[in-house]
Tab-separated table of C-alpha atoms in Angstrom:
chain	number	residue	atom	x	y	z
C	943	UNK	CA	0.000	0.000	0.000
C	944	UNK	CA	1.135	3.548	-1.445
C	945	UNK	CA	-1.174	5.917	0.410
C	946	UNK	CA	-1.274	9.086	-0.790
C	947	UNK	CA	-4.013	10.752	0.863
C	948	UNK	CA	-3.839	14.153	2.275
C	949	UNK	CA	-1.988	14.637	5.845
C	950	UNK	CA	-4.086	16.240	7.626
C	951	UNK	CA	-3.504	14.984	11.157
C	952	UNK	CA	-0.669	15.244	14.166
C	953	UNK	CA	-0.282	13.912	16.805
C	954	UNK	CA	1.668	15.282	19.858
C	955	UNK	CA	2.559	12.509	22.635
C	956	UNK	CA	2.740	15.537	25.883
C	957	UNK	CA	2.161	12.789	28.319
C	958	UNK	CA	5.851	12.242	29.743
C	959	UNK	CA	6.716	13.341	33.533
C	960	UNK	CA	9.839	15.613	31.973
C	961	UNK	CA	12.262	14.095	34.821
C	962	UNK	CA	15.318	15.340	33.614
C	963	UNK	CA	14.053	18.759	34.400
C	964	UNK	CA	12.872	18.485	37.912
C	965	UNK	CA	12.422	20.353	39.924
C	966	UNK	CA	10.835	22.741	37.292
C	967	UNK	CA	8.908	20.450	35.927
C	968	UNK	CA	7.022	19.188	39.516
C	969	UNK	CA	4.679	21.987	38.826
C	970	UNK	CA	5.251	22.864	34.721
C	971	UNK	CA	5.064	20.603	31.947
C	972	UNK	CA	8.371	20.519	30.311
C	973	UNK	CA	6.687	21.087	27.110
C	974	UNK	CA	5.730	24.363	28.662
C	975	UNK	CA	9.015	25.464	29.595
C	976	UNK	CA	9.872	28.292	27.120
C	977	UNK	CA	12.560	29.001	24.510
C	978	UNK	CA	12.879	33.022	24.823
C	979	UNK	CA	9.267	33.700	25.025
C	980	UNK	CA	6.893	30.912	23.627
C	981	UNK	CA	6.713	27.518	25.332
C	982	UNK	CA	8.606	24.540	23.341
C	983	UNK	CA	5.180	22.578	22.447
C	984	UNK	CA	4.541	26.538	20.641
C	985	UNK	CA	7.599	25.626	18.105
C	986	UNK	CA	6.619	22.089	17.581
C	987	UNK	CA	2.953	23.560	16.707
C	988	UNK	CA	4.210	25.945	14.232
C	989	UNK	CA	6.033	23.751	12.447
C	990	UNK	CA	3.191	21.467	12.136
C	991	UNK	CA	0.969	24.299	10.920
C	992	UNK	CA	3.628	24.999	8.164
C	993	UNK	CA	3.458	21.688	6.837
C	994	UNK	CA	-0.264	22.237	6.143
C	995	UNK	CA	-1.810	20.385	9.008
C	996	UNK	CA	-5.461	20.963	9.942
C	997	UNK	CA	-6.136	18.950	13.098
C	998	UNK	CA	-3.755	18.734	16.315
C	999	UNK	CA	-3.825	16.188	18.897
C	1000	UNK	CA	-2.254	16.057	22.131
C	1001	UNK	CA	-2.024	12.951	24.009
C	1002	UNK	CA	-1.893	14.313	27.351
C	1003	UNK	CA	-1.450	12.886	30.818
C	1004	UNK	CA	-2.276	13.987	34.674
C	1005	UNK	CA	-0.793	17.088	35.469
C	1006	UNK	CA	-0.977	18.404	32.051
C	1007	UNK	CA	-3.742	20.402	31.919
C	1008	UNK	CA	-2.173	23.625	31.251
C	1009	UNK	CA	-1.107	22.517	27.440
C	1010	UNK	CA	-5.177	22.719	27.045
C	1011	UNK	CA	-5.727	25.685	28.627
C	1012	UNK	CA	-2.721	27.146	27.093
C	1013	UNK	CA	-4.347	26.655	23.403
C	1014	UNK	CA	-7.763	28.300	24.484
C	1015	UNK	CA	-8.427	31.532	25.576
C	1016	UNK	CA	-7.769	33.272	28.698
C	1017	UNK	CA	-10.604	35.636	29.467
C	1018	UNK	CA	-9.306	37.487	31.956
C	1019	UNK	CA	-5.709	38.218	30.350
C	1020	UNK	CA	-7.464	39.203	26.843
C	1021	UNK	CA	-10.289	41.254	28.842
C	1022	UNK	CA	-7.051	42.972	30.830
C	1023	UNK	CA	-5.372	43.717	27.625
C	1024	UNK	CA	-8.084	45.123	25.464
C	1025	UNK	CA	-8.921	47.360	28.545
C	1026	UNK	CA	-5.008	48.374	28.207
C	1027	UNK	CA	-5.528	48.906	24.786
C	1028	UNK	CA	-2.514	46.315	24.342
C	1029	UNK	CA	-2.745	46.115	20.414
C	1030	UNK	CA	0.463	43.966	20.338
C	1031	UNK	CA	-0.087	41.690	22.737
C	1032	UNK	CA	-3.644	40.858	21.413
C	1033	UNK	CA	-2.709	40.550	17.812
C	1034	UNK	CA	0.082	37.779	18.825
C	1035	UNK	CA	-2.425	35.900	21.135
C	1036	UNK	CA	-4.731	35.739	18.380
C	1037	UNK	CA	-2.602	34.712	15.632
C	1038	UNK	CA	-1.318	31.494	17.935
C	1039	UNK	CA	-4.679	30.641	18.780
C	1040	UNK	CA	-5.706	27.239	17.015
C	1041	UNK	CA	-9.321	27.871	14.987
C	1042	UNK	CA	-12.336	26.372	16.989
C	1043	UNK	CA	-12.350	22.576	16.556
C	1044	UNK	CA	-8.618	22.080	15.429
C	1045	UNK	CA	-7.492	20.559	18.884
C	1046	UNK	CA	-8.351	17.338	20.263
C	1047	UNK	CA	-6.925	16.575	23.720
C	1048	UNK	CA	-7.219	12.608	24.915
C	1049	UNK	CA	-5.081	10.990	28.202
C	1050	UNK	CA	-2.492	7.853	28.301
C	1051	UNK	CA	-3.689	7.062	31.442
C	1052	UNK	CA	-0.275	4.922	31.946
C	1053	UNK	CA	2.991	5.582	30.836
C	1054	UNK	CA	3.749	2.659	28.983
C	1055	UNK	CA	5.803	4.115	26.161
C	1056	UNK	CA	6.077	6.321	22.759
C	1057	UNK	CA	3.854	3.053	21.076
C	1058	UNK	CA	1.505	2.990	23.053
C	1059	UNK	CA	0.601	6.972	23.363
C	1060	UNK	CA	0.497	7.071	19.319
C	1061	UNK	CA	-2.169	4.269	20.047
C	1062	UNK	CA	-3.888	6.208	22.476
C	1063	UNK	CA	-4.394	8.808	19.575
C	1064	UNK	CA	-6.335	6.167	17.024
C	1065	UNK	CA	-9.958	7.379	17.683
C	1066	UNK	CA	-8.855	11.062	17.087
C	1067	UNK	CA	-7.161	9.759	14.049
C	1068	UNK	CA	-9.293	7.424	12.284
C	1069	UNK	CA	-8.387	5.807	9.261
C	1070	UNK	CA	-6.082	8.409	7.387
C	1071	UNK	CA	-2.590	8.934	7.311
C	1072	UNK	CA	-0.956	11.203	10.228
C	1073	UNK	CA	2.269	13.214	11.457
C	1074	UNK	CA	3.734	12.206	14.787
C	1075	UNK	CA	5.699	15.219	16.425
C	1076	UNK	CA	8.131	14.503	19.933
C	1077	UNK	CA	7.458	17.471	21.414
C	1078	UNK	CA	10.858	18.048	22.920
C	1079	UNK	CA	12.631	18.305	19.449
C	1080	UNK	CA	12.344	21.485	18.212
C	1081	UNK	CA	13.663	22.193	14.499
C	1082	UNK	CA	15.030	25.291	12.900
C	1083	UNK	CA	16.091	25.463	9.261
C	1084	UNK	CA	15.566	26.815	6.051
C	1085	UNK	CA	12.276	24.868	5.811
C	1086	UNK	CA	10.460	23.569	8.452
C	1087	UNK	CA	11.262	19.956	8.918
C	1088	UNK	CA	7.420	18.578	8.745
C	1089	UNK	CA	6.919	20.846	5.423
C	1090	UNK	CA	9.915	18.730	3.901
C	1091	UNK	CA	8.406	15.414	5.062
C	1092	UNK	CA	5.155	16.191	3.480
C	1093	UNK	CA	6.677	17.222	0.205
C	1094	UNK	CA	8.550	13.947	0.178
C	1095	UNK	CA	5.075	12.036	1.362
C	1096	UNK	CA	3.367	13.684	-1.676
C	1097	UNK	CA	6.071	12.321	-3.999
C	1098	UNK	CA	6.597	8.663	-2.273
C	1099	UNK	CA	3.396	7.819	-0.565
C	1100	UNK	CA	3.754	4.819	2.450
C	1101	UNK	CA	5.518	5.639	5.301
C	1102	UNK	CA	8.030	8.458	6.028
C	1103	UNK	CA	10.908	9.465	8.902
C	1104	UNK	CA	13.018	12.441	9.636
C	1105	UNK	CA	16.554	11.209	9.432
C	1106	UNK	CA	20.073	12.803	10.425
C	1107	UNK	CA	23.429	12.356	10.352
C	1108	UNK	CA	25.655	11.619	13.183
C	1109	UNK	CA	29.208	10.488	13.622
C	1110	UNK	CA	29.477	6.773	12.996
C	1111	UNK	CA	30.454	5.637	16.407
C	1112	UNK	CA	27.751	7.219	18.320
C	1113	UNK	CA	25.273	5.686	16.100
C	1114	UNK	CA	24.654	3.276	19.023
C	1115	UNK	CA	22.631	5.688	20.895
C	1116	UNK	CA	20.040	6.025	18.112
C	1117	UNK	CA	17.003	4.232	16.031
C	1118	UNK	CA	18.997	4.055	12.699
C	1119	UNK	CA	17.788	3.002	9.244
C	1120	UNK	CA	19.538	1.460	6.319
C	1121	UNK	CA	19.827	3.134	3.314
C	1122	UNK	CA	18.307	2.254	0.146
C	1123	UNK	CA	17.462	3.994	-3.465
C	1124	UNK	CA	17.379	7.832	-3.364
C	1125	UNK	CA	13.841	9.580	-3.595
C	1126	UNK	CA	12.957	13.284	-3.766
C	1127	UNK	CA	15.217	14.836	-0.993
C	1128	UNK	CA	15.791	11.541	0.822
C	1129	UNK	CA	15.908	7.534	-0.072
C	1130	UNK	CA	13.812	4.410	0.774
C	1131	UNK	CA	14.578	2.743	4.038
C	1132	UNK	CA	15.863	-0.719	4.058
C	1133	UNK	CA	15.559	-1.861	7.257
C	1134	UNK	CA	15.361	0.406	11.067
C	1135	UNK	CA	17.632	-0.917	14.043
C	1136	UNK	CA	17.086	0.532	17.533
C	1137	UNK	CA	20.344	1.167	18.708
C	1138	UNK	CA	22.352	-1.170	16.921
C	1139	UNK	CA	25.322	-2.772	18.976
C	1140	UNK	CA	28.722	-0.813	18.170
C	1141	UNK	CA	29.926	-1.492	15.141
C	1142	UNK	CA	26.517	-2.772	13.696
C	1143	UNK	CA	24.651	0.058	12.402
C	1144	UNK	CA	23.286	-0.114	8.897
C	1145	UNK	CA	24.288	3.441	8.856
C	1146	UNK	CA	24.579	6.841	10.511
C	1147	UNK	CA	21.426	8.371	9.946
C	1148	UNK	CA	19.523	8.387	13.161
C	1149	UNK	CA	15.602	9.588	13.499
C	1150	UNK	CA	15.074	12.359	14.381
C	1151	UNK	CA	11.186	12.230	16.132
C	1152	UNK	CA	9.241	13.155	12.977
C	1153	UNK	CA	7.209	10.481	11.657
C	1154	UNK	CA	4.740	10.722	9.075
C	1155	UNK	CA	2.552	6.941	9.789
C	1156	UNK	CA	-0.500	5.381	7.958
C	1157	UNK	CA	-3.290	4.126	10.272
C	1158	UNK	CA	-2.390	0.355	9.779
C	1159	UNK	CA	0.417	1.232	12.648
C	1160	UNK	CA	-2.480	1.335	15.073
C	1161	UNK	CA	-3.590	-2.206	14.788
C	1162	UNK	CA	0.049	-3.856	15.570
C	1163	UNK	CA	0.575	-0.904	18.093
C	1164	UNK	CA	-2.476	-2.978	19.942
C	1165	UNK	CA	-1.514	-5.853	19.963
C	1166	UNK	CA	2.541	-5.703	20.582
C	1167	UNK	CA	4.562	-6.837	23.099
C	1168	UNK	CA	6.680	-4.942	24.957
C	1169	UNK	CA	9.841	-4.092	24.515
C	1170	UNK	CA	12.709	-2.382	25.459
C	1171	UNK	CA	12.196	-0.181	29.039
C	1172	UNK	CA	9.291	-2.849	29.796
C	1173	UNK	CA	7.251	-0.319	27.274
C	1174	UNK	CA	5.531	-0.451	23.881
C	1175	UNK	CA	8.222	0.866	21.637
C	1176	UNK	CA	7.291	2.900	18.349
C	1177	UNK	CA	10.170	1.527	16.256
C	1178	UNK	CA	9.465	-2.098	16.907
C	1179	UNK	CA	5.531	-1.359	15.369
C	1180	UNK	CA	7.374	0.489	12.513
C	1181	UNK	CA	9.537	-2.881	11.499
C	1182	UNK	CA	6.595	-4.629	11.992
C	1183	UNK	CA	4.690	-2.061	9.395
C	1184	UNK	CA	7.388	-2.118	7.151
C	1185	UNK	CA	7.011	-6.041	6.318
C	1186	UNK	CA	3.872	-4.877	4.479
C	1187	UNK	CA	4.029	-1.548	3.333
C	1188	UNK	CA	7.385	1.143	2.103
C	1189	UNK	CA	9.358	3.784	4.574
C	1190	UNK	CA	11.131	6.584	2.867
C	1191	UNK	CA	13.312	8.936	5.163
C	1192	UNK	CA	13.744	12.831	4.764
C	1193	UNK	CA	16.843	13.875	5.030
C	1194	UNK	CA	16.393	17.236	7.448
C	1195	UNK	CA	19.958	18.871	7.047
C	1196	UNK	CA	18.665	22.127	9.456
C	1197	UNK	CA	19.623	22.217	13.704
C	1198	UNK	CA	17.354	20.039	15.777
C	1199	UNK	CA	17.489	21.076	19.913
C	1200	UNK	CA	16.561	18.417	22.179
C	1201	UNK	CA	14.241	20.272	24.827
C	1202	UNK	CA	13.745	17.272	27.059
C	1203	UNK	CA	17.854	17.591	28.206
C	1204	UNK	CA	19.503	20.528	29.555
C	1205	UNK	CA	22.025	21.211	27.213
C	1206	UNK	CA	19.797	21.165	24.123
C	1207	UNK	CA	17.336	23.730	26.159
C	1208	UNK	CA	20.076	26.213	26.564
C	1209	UNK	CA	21.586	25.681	23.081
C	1210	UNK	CA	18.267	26.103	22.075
C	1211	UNK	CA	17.240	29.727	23.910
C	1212	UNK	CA	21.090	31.307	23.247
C	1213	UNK	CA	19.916	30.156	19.277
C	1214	UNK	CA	16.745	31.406	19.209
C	1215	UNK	CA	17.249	34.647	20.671
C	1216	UNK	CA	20.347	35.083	18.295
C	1217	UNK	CA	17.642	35.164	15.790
C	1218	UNK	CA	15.173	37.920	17.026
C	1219	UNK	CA	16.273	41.552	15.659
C	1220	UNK	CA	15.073	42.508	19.338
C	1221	UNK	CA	16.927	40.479	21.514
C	1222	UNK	CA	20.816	39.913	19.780
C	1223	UNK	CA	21.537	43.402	20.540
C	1224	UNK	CA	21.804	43.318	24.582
C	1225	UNK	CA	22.069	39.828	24.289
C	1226	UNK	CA	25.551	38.919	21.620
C	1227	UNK	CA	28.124	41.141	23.754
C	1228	UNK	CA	27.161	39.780	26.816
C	1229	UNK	CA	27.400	36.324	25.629
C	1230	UNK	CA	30.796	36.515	23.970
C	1231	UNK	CA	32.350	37.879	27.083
C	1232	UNK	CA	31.063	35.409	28.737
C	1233	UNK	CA	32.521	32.897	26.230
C	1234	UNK	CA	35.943	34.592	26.067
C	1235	UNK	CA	35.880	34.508	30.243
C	1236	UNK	CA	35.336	30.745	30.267
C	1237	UNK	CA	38.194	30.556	27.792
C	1238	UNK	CA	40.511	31.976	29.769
C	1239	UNK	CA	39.329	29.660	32.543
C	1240	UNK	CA	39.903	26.572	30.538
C	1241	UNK	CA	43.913	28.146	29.530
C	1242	UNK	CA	44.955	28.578	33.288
């Protein structure tokens, strides 16, 4: 099967306890911790919205109820702003609010793995094709990353993954695919190997947590073992799919942040505000004396 039907669909598994950020994330989501000024899940929306997608669903969990109240309206904040007269403010809020009916929220009750909240999302999905977004990754490029899947999708039909390169002996730490005939801006996928023993790996290019799935992933996701972590793992449903139907991978070539670790959050607010016209100014000095300071450390 060669689906080719329209993505319309995402889904955005926000159900994970963010431990590697506690204590912050005790009270916050991590997905609501922000990059500058807009919350991480805020990025992984946009880019989603790029790409052309209609509906977004969020596959939430306890203690998550903020993401939801985050993409409706606050009536007392806009009520306090238009009584401020705060044009600004109100013209951003509105242009980030999802139309009526766009967002679907439903709960993995148990956290039992990446599988098994992409499951959770099947009602909300139905039988069409859909994008699958980790919400820690956030993507910056030329184009988004999702917009470059689709195009590839359009052109290849099946199955598709975000790929990236990384240095051949850390290719251990990642799912990695094998590498078959090239298509559009990527190539067909031979075979996927979660974290391949050292020396092993079909290749270096690693996914990257962009998927773009075809509902037949829902009925093995039901009924699979589990695996790795004592959880329902993604990438073992996605070999199982691929006995029956073709992956392609897109080869993103832009910066991907991990969010969910410390050192990707950081990289990922000195980037971003390196970008805004508003912020570089009183931001650059300060942050190259720092950098010089902590060179002279390192000499002595």
């Amino acid at each position: 099967m060669t689906d080719k039907r329209k993505v319309r669909k995402a889904v955005f598994p926000v159900a994970g306890l963010g431990t590697r950020f506690l204590p912050a994330t005790k009270a916050v989501p991590k997905e609501m911790l922000t990059v500058v000024d807009k919350p991480v899940i805020q990025y992984v929306v946009d880019e989603a919205l790029e790409a052309g997608i209609e509906h977004l669903i969020f596959v939430t969990g306890r203690s998550k109820a903020v993401i939801e109240d985050y993409f409706d309206i606050q009536v007392e904040l806009d009520q306090t702003l238009r009584e401020r007269n705060k044009k600004a403010e109100i013209e951003l809020l509105e242009a980030m609010l999802p139309k009526a009916g766009t967002t679907s929220f439903t709960r993995q009750q148990a956290p039992l793995g990446l599988g098994h909240a992409v499951w959770c999302a099947r009602e909300l999905v139905g039988n069409e094709p859909f994008a699958l977004l980790l919400p820690d990754m956030i993507m910056k490029g030329e184009k988004g990353c999702l917009k470059g899947m689709v195009e590839l999708y359009e052109e290849s039909g099946g199955n598709v993954v975000a790929v990236e390169e990384c240095a051949p002996d850390q290719a251990h730490k990642y799912g990695i695919v094998g590498v078959g005939e090239t298509v559009g801006d990527g190539f067909r996928i031979t075979r996927m190997v979660e974290k391949p023993a050292k020396g092993t790996a079909p290749s270096n290019f690693f996914i990257n947590g962009r998927y773009i799935l075809q509902p037949e992933i829902f009925p093995i996701l039901e009924t699979q073992e589990r695996g790795a972590g004592n959880e329902i793992q993604l990438t073992d449903g996605m070999v199982k799919l691929a006995e029956a139907q073709a992956f392609a991978a897109y080869h993103f070539r832009g910066d991907t942040y991990d969010c969910g670790a410390k050192d990707g959050f950081i990289l990922a607010n000195v980037a971003f505000a390196l970008e805004r016209g508003d912020i570089r100014p009183t931001v650059e000095g300060p942050l190259k004396t720092l950098l010089q300071g902590l060179k002279s450390l390192s000499i002595r």
